[in-house]
Amino acid sequence: MVKYVLAAAALLSLTACRGGSMPVTGSASAANPANHPDAAAYGRYENPVMMRIGFKVPDSRLNTGDSNDNNPISRYLESLTNIKVIHSWEAKGEETFTQKVQLAIDSNDLPDAIVVDRDQLKTLMDSDMIADLTETYKEYASELIKDMYDSTQGEALRDASRNGRLYGLPNVAINADSPSLLWVRQDWLDKVELPAPRTFADIEAIAKAFIEKDPDGNGKRDTVGLSAYNNIVYGTKPHVNGLDTLFSVFHAFPTNWIKDSQGHIVYGSITPETKEALGKLADWYKRGLIDPDFALYKETQEPIISGKSGMFFGPWWMPYYPLSEAVAADTKSEWRAYAAPLDASGKFVTHMAPVTDRYLVVRKGYEHPEAVVKLLNAFTRLERRRDPNEEAVRSLDDFSAQTGIQPRAYYPFDLLIDYADAIEKHYADVQQAVHGKIDPDSLDPDTRVLYEHWLAEEEQPKKNLEGWKAANAYKYGVAVLSTTAIERVRSVFYGSTLHMRSKWPELQKLESETFLNIIVGDSPLSDFDLFVAKWKRMGGEDITQEVTKLAGTTYTSQ
């Protein structure tokens, strides 16, 4: 606590001084003189500007005497911009936040700025409730922000536009976040003397050995084969224990709208390929290769953290969580990532997440739409470690180290932006630096931090768990993505249709229950055909026609 107080005091002192010494022209700063391309982007207002927002409360807790709207992060951003952010309301958790946003839309009581989802953006544009940001973006967005959007070849901004006019500032999905890799406890794999997995047969052999050969050496048969997620797949952006990759091997893409071999748009959950994948999973479950309790866990990561599981699917960043918890509990554990299993032609197949799925919008009539862009500029620059105010950034780093709270948790908007290929580029640059092909001093700030973690982890493995997270995520997760030929499949449609609004929850429940029942053996595989017929009758056929029309492809009933 004493260290925190000192760090916070230093930050407050620093920001107070900066507030009095920075130019207050409203269009330029010391770091960006008036003729600089970013002068408008980072210029500080002469007079305070008020901005009301809806705030999504993070999971982290401020036990430092600060509050959600008054803490080192908010104070620093205010000192840079002279924008006073006021929380009109707060909501904890994604679902609750989305509901509060919807209530604000339905009651025509929007805060000045807020983050919305795809369907909400459409409603707001239809209702003429949000500002046209086209010219505001051109004049006030920083070069960094513009470059990041450009990395999507214009897709992100197009997704937030209508008739060539921009109505929202989108997040950017990092390409690396879409594939789900197979993570395996390498120390267990070495103990059971099996090779690295590539095929279904390899995974089956490993799962069987992890169950039968006491890989943790405690003399008990208490370890499982493959962990799983009780909803089976995540469908868009993967997370821990999702089985999406096992479906992708069969070229099945549940919950995604795809084109079949005839070019027709179909819902991926009702295809013959999905049925084939479910049959495989049902067979594995019956043979005990999938954790028999997977559907019962309150938190899907429980068996991984407790050391019960040594194999699961998840994205490249799994060392950040839950593997950091697993390694903290058992420092002997060694985890590696594999692009497995491969399909029949030897390819690693994955579905891709949408380029963007959240949008920062501004209430129509708000006097300072440019202030919203300025805040986005400021915290994006900070997040990407491009902020030139070194002392203040160090104070924020100290705050984070002392409290375990990442600054991003208290940015005014939950909207992170990066280059679409940022992760792969970080890895490539670190490799160049590690092998002496480029000067480490030439690395951008983000990559330089990663490089230092990498070297520290190699010199003293697991001494610093924060460094271990980053080094292992890149050394094993991103390394696999960067060295594997990946066949990427994108959905042809995101969002909702007229019939989805009333029918989709019931259809999703039917799908989830059918998949789970087939896998655990409560229903025969033949019930999949009954599910498809029922899905179509309950509104799926109408929804497919709507999606086809919106996606611009001729619909043919299957």
PDB file of C-alpha atoms in Angstrom, residues 228-441:
ATOM      1  CA  ALA A 228     -13.682 -29.268 -23.206  1.00  0.00           C
ATOM      2  CA  TYR A 229     -16.102 -26.339 -22.969  1.00  0.00           C
ATOM      3  CA  ASN A 230     -19.683 -27.106 -21.989  1.00  0.00           C
ATOM      4  CA  ASN A 231     -21.070 -25.037 -24.887  1.00  0.00           C
ATOM      5  CA  ILE A 232     -18.748 -27.005 -27.210  1.00  0.00           C
ATOM      6  CA  VAL A 233     -17.655 -24.114 -29.495  1.00  0.00           C
ATOM      7  CA  TYR A 234     -17.189 -20.362 -29.197  1.00  0.00           C
ATOM      8  CA  GLY A 235     -17.987 -19.817 -32.856  1.00  0.00           C
ATOM      9  CA  THR A 236     -16.285 -16.498 -33.547  1.00  0.00           C
ATOM     10  CA  LYS A 237     -13.372 -15.588 -31.282  1.00  0.00           C
ATOM     11  CA  PRO A 238     -12.084 -18.656 -29.404  1.00  0.00           C
ATOM     12  CA  HIS A 239     -11.299 -19.008 -25.745  1.00  0.00           C
ATOM     13  CA  VAL A 240     -10.103 -21.750 -23.429  1.00  0.00           C
ATOM     14  CA  ASN A 241     -11.383 -25.308 -24.036  1.00  0.00           C
ATOM     15  CA  GLY A 242     -13.472 -24.548 -27.134  1.00  0.00           C
ATOM     16  CA  LEU A 243     -13.585 -27.447 -29.584  1.00  0.00           C
ATOM     17  CA  ASP A 244     -13.859 -25.262 -32.695  1.00  0.00           C
ATOM     18  CA  THR A 245     -10.640 -26.649 -34.168  1.00  0.00           C
ATOM     19  CA  LEU A 246     -11.943 -30.222 -34.109  1.00  0.00           C
ATOM     20  CA  PHE A 247     -14.935 -29.101 -36.187  1.00  0.00           C
ATOM     21  CA  SER A 248     -12.721 -27.109 -38.558  1.00  0.00           C
ATOM     22  CA  VAL A 249     -10.783 -30.268 -39.396  1.00  0.00           C
ATOM     23  CA  PHE A 250     -13.996 -31.575 -40.976  1.00  0.00           C
ATOM     24  CA  HIS A 251     -14.514 -28.169 -42.633  1.00  0.00           C
ATOM     25  CA  ALA A 252     -17.443 -27.645 -40.293  1.00  0.00           C
ATOM     26  CA  PHE A 253     -17.978 -24.158 -38.861  1.00  0.00           C
ATOM     27  CA  PRO A 254     -20.780 -24.145 -36.271  1.00  0.00           C
ATOM     28  CA  THR A 255     -22.471 -20.781 -35.549  1.00  0.00           C
ATOM     29  CA  ASN A 256     -20.895 -19.238 -38.663  1.00  0.00           C
ATOM     30  CA  TRP A 257     -22.683 -18.406 -41.908  1.00  0.00           C
ATOM     31  CA  ILE A 258     -20.652 -19.962 -44.713  1.00  0.00           C
ATOM     32  CA  LYS A 259     -20.899 -20.958 -48.365  1.00  0.00           C
ATOM     33  CA  ASP A 260     -21.227 -24.651 -49.130  1.00  0.00           C
ATOM     34  CA  SER A 261     -19.587 -26.429 -52.081  1.00  0.00           C
ATOM     35  CA  GLN A 262     -22.389 -25.221 -54.393  1.00  0.00           C
ATOM     36  CA  GLY A 263     -21.948 -21.611 -53.324  1.00  0.00           C
ATOM     37  CA  HIS A 264     -25.133 -21.502 -51.245  1.00  0.00           C
ATOM     38  CA  ILE A 265     -25.154 -19.692 -47.913  1.00  0.00           C
ATOM     39  CA  VAL A 266     -25.800 -22.115 -45.058  1.00  0.00           C
ATOM     40  CA  TYR A 267     -25.684 -21.986 -41.306  1.00  0.00           C
ATOM     41  CA  GLY A 268     -22.571 -23.899 -40.330  1.00  0.00           C
ATOM     42  CA  SER A 269     -24.204 -25.715 -37.421  1.00  0.00           C
ATOM     43  CA  ILE A 270     -26.583 -27.715 -39.646  1.00  0.00           C
ATOM     44  CA  THR A 271     -24.181 -29.082 -42.272  1.00  0.00           C
ATOM     45  CA  PRO A 272     -23.254 -32.761 -42.834  1.00  0.00           C
ATOM     46  CA  GLU A 273     -19.669 -31.864 -41.874  1.00  0.00           C
ATOM     47  CA  THR A 274     -20.860 -30.714 -38.458  1.00  0.00           C
ATOM     48  CA  LYS A 275     -22.696 -34.010 -37.993  1.00  0.00           C
ATOM     49  CA  GLU A 276     -19.494 -35.887 -38.820  1.00  0.00           C
ATOM     50  CA  ALA A 277     -17.531 -33.876 -36.261  1.00  0.00           C
ATOM     51  CA  LEU A 278     -20.160 -34.498 -33.573  1.00  0.00           C
ATOM     52  CA  GLY A 279     -19.900 -38.216 -34.278  1.00  0.00           C
ATOM     53  CA  LYS A 280     -16.154 -38.075 -33.678  1.00  0.00           C
ATOM     54  CA  LEU A 281     -16.557 -36.191 -30.401  1.00  0.00           C
ATOM     55  CA  ALA A 282     -19.275 -38.574 -29.215  1.00  0.00           C
ATOM     56  CA  ASP A 283     -16.945 -41.474 -29.870  1.00  0.00           C
ATOM     57  CA  TRP A 284     -14.136 -39.791 -27.914  1.00  0.00           C
ATOM     58  CA  TYR A 285     -16.419 -39.048 -24.997  1.00  0.00           C
ATOM     59  CA  LYS A 286     -17.735 -42.614 -24.926  1.00  0.00           C
ATOM     60  CA  ARG A 287     -14.159 -43.918 -24.817  1.00  0.00           C
ATOM     61  CA  GLY A 288     -13.302 -41.521 -21.968  1.00  0.00           C
ATOM     62  CA  LEU A 289     -10.850 -39.448 -24.007  1.00  0.00           C
ATOM     63  CA  ILE A 290     -12.738 -36.205 -23.277  1.00  0.00           C
ATOM     64  CA  ASP A 291     -12.965 -35.119 -19.638  1.00  0.00           C
ATOM     65  CA  PRO A 292     -16.132 -36.888 -18.426  1.00  0.00           C
ATOM     66  CA  ASP A 293     -16.990 -33.914 -16.191  1.00  0.00           C
ATOM     67  CA  PHE A 294     -16.489 -31.189 -18.793  1.00  0.00           C
ATOM     68  CA  ALA A 295     -20.157 -30.164 -18.799  1.00  0.00           C
ATOM     69  CA  LEU A 296     -20.276 -29.792 -15.016  1.00  0.00           C
ATOM     70  CA  TYR A 297     -17.529 -27.265 -14.289  1.00  0.00           C
ATOM     71  CA  LYS A 298     -18.643 -23.854 -13.095  1.00  0.00           C
ATOM     72  CA  GLU A 299     -15.517 -22.395 -14.719  1.00  0.00           C
ATOM     73  CA  THR A 300     -14.259 -24.273 -17.753  1.00  0.00           C
ATOM     74  CA  GLN A 301     -10.576 -23.671 -16.895  1.00  0.00           C
ATOM     75  CA  GLU A 302     -10.822 -25.431 -13.499  1.00  0.00           C
ATOM     76  CA  PRO A 303      -9.143 -28.729 -14.513  1.00  0.00           C
ATOM     77  CA  ILE A 304      -6.290 -26.884 -16.216  1.00  0.00           C
ATOM     78  CA  ILE A 305      -5.479 -24.674 -13.243  1.00  0.00           C
ATOM     79  CA  SER A 306      -5.795 -27.549 -10.785  1.00  0.00           C
ATOM     80  CA  GLY A 307      -3.349 -29.706 -12.743  1.00  0.00           C
ATOM     81  CA  LYS A 308      -5.929 -32.323 -13.689  1.00  0.00           C
ATOM     82  CA  SER A 309      -5.751 -31.632 -17.430  1.00  0.00           C
ATOM     83  CA  GLY A 310      -2.725 -31.570 -19.677  1.00  0.00           C
ATOM     84  CA  MET A 311      -4.322 -30.953 -23.075  1.00  0.00           C
ATOM     85  CA  PHE A 312      -6.854 -28.410 -24.328  1.00  0.00           C
ATOM     86  CA  PHE A 313      -7.606 -26.044 -27.193  1.00  0.00           C
ATOM     87  CA  GLY A 314      -7.190 -22.286 -26.937  1.00  0.00           C
ATOM     88  CA  PRO A 315      -5.763 -19.204 -28.702  1.00  0.00           C
ATOM     89  CA  TRP A 316      -2.133 -18.103 -28.702  1.00  0.00           C
ATOM     90  CA  TRP A 317      -2.437 -16.053 -25.504  1.00  0.00           C
ATOM     91  CA  MET A 318      -3.264 -18.939 -23.161  1.00  0.00           C
ATOM     92  CA  PRO A 319      -0.041 -18.423 -21.139  1.00  0.00           C
ATOM     93  CA  TYR A 320      -1.513 -15.124 -19.937  1.00  0.00           C
ATOM     94  CA  TYR A 321      -4.496 -17.073 -18.595  1.00  0.00           C
ATOM     95  CA  PRO A 322      -5.196 -19.771 -17.520  1.00  0.00           C
ATOM     96  CA  LEU A 323      -1.708 -21.229 -17.939  1.00  0.00           C
ATOM     97  CA  SER A 324      -0.117 -18.579 -15.738  1.00  0.00           C
ATOM     98  CA  GLU A 325      -2.316 -19.852 -12.901  1.00  0.00           C
ATOM     99  CA  ALA A 326      -1.490 -23.465 -13.707  1.00  0.00           C
ATOM    100  CA  VAL A 327       2.255 -22.786 -13.731  1.00  0.00           C
ATOM    101  CA  ALA A 328       2.059 -20.759 -10.511  1.00  0.00           C
ATOM    102  CA  ALA A 329       0.455 -23.801  -8.867  1.00  0.00           C
ATOM    103  CA  ASP A 330       2.951 -26.248 -10.387  1.00  0.00           C
ATOM    104  CA  THR A 331       6.199 -24.688 -11.552  1.00  0.00           C
ATOM    105  CA  LYS A 332       7.324 -28.004 -13.068  1.00  0.00           C
ATOM    106  CA  SER A 333       4.630 -27.764 -15.728  1.00  0.00           C
ATOM    107  CA  GLU A 334       5.775 -26.969 -19.255  1.00  0.00           C
ATOM    108  CA  TRP A 335       3.202 -26.110 -21.916  1.00  0.00           C
ATOM    109  CA  ARG A 336       3.607 -26.116 -25.699  1.00  0.00           C
ATOM    110  CA  ALA A 337       1.231 -25.224 -28.543  1.00  0.00           C
ATOM    111  CA  TYR A 338       0.593 -27.252 -31.690  1.00  0.00           C
ATOM    112  CA  ALA A 339      -1.342 -26.629 -34.888  1.00  0.00           C
ATOM    113  CA  ALA A 340      -3.288 -29.863 -34.639  1.00  0.00           C
ATOM    114  CA  PRO A 341      -5.105 -31.789 -35.811  1.00  0.00           C
ATOM    115  CA  LEU A 342      -4.615 -31.238 -39.540  1.00  0.00           C
ATOM    116  CA  ASP A 343      -7.336 -31.995 -42.053  1.00  0.00           C
ATOM    117  CA  ALA A 344      -7.290 -34.874 -44.562  1.00  0.00           C
ATOM    118  CA  SER A 345      -5.094 -32.870 -46.937  1.00  0.00           C
ATOM    119  CA  GLY A 346      -2.614 -31.913 -44.211  1.00  0.00           C
ATOM    120  CA  LYS A 347      -3.861 -28.335 -43.744  1.00  0.00           C
ATOM    121  CA  PHE A 348      -4.585 -26.491 -40.520  1.00  0.00           C
ATOM    122  CA  VAL A 349      -8.039 -24.951 -40.948  1.00  0.00           C
ATOM    123  CA  THR A 350      -9.662 -22.250 -38.844  1.00  0.00           C
ATOM    124  CA  HIS A 351     -12.574 -19.854 -38.971  1.00  0.00           C
ATOM    125  CA  MET A 352     -11.813 -16.169 -38.589  1.00  0.00           C
ATOM    126  CA  ALA A 353     -13.443 -13.634 -36.309  1.00  0.00           C
ATOM    127  CA  PRO A 354     -15.070 -10.551 -37.850  1.00  0.00           C
ATOM    128  CA  VAL A 355     -12.702  -7.672 -38.524  1.00  0.00           C
ATOM    129  CA  THR A 356     -14.586  -5.634 -35.945  1.00  0.00           C
ATOM    130  CA  ASP A 357     -17.520  -6.126 -33.596  1.00  0.00           C
ATOM    131  CA  ARG A 358     -17.656  -3.012 -31.370  1.00  0.00           C
ATOM    132  CA  TYR A 359     -18.073   0.632 -32.266  1.00  0.00           C
ATOM    133  CA  LEU A 360     -17.509   3.871 -30.377  1.00  0.00           C
ATOM    134  CA  VAL A 361     -20.354   6.226 -31.288  1.00  0.00           C
ATOM    135  CA  VAL A 362     -21.182   9.826 -30.431  1.00  0.00           C
ATOM    136  CA  ARG A 363     -24.629  11.131 -29.570  1.00  0.00           C
ATOM    137  CA  LYS A 364     -26.000  13.349 -32.312  1.00  0.00           C
ATOM    138  CA  GLY A 365     -25.951  16.906 -31.009  1.00  0.00           C
ATOM    139  CA  TYR A 366     -22.984  16.493 -28.678  1.00  0.00           C
ATOM    140  CA  GLU A 367     -20.958  19.702 -29.003  1.00  0.00           C
ATOM    141  CA  HIS A 368     -17.523  18.088 -29.022  1.00  0.00           C
ATOM    142  CA  PRO A 369     -17.458  14.900 -31.144  1.00  0.00           C
ATOM    143  CA  GLU A 370     -13.757  15.540 -31.688  1.00  0.00           C
ATOM    144  CA  ALA A 371     -13.219  15.089 -27.925  1.00  0.00           C
ATOM    145  CA  VAL A 372     -14.218  11.445 -28.254  1.00  0.00           C
ATOM    146  CA  VAL A 373     -11.607  10.966 -30.970  1.00  0.00           C
ATOM    147  CA  LYS A 374      -8.996  12.779 -28.871  1.00  0.00           C
ATOM    148  CA  LEU A 375      -9.579  10.417 -25.945  1.00  0.00           C
ATOM    149  CA  LEU A 376      -9.302   7.420 -28.258  1.00  0.00           C
ATOM    150  CA  ASN A 377      -6.033   8.830 -29.590  1.00  0.00           C
ATOM    151  CA  ALA A 378      -4.658   9.339 -26.095  1.00  0.00           C
ATOM    152  CA  PHE A 379      -5.390   5.960 -24.556  1.00  0.00           C
ATOM    153  CA  THR A 380      -4.507   4.067 -27.752  1.00  0.00           C
ATOM    154  CA  ARG A 381      -1.118   5.774 -27.804  1.00  0.00           C
ATOM    155  CA  LEU A 382      -0.685   4.846 -24.145  1.00  0.00           C
ATOM    156  CA  GLU A 383      -1.810   1.236 -24.691  1.00  0.00           C
ATOM    157  CA  ARG A 384       0.556   0.792 -27.624  1.00  0.00           C
ATOM    158  CA  ARG A 385       3.385   2.282 -25.541  1.00  0.00           C
ATOM    159  CA  ARG A 386       3.891   5.258 -27.861  1.00  0.00           C
ATOM    160  CA  ASP A 387       3.168   7.883 -25.204  1.00  0.00           C
ATOM    161  CA  PRO A 388       6.144  10.312 -25.054  1.00  0.00           C
ATOM    162  CA  ASN A 389       5.469  11.323 -21.419  1.00  0.00           C
ATOM    163  CA  GLU A 390       7.905   8.817 -19.944  1.00  0.00           C
ATOM    164  CA  GLU A 391       7.649   9.767 -16.274  1.00  0.00           C
ATOM    165  CA  ALA A 392       3.855   9.579 -16.225  1.00  0.00           C
ATOM    166  CA  VAL A 393       3.891   6.263 -18.049  1.00  0.00           C
ATOM    167  CA  ARG A 394       6.365   4.874 -15.530  1.00  0.00           C
ATOM    168  CA  SER A 395       4.041   5.972 -12.720  1.00  0.00           C
ATOM    169  CA  LEU A 396       1.159   4.149 -14.387  1.00  0.00           C
ATOM    170  CA  ASP A 397       3.362   1.082 -14.779  1.00  0.00           C
ATOM    171  CA  ASP A 398       4.178   1.273 -11.075  1.00  0.00           C
ATOM    172  CA  PHE A 399       0.477   1.523 -10.277  1.00  0.00           C
ATOM    173  CA  SER A 400      -0.173  -1.543 -12.410  1.00  0.00           C
ATOM    174  CA  ALA A 401       2.663  -3.502 -10.815  1.00  0.00           C
ATOM    175  CA  GLN A 402       1.514  -2.667  -7.290  1.00  0.00           C
ATOM    176  CA  THR A 403      -2.184  -3.337  -7.812  1.00  0.00           C
ATOM    177  CA  GLY A 404      -2.233  -5.921 -10.609  1.00  0.00           C
ATOM    178  CA  ILE A 405      -4.608  -3.616 -12.502  1.00  0.00           C
ATOM    179  CA  GLN A 406      -3.933  -2.988 -16.178  1.00  0.00           C
ATOM    180  CA  PRO A 407      -4.504   0.657 -17.211  1.00  0.00           C
ATOM    181  CA  ARG A 408      -6.772  -0.499 -20.057  1.00  0.00           C
ATOM    182  CA  ALA A 409      -9.350  -1.606 -17.454  1.00  0.00           C
ATOM    183  CA  TYR A 410     -10.047   2.056 -16.696  1.00  0.00           C
ATOM    184  CA  TYR A 411      -9.882   3.636 -20.117  1.00  0.00           C
ATOM    185  CA  PRO A 412     -13.169   5.466 -20.713  1.00  0.00           C
ATOM    186  CA  PHE A 413     -14.100   3.092 -23.524  1.00  0.00           C
ATOM    187  CA  ASP A 414     -13.591  -0.659 -23.848  1.00  0.00           C
ATOM    188  CA  LEU A 415     -12.248  -0.370 -27.381  1.00  0.00           C
ATOM    189  CA  LEU A 416      -8.735  -1.595 -28.089  1.00  0.00           C
ATOM    190  CA  ILE A 417      -7.186  -0.926 -31.473  1.00  0.00           C
ATOM    191  CA  ASP A 418      -4.048  -2.454 -32.918  1.00  0.00           C
ATOM    192  CA  TYR A 419      -2.628  -3.480 -36.262  1.00  0.00           C
ATOM    193  CA  ALA A 420      -4.444  -6.507 -37.681  1.00  0.00           C
ATOM    194  CA  ASP A 421      -1.115  -8.349 -38.004  1.00  0.00           C
ATOM    195  CA  ALA A 422       0.440  -6.878 -34.846  1.00  0.00           C
ATOM    196  CA  ILE A 423       1.099 -10.172 -33.059  1.00  0.00           C
ATOM    197  CA  GLU A 424       2.897 -11.844 -35.947  1.00  0.00           C
ATOM    198  CA  LYS A 425       4.942  -8.695 -36.554  1.00  0.00           C
ATOM    199  CA  HIS A 426       6.011  -8.490 -32.898  1.00  0.00           C
ATOM    200  CA  TYR A 427       7.188 -12.088 -33.070  1.00  0.00           C
ATOM    201  CA  ALA A 428       9.092 -11.600 -36.324  1.00  0.00           C
ATOM    202  CA  ASP A 429      10.856  -8.502 -35.022  1.00  0.00           C
ATOM    203  CA  VAL A 430      11.792 -10.180 -31.732  1.00  0.00           C
ATOM    204  CA  GLN A 431      13.259 -13.091 -33.674  1.00  0.00           C
ATOM    205  CA  GLN A 432      15.329 -10.674 -35.743  1.00  0.00           C
ATOM    206  CA  ALA A 433      16.616  -8.958 -32.602  1.00  0.00           C
ATOM    207  CA  VAL A 434      17.310 -12.187 -30.699  1.00  0.00           C
ATOM    208  CA  HIS A 435      19.371 -13.520 -33.604  1.00  0.00           C
ATOM    209  CA  GLY A 436      21.308 -10.266 -34.035  1.00  0.00           C
ATOM    210  CA  LYS A 437      19.825  -9.335 -37.399  1.00  0.00           C
ATOM    211  CA  ILE A 438      18.449  -5.990 -36.203  1.00  0.00           C
ATOM    212  CA  ASP A 439      19.369  -3.598 -33.396  1.00  0.00           C
ATOM    213  CA  PRO A 440      17.024  -4.057 -30.396  1.00  0.00           C
ATOM    214  CA  ASP A 441      16.988  -0.265 -30.069  1.00  0.00           C
TER     215      ASP A 441
END
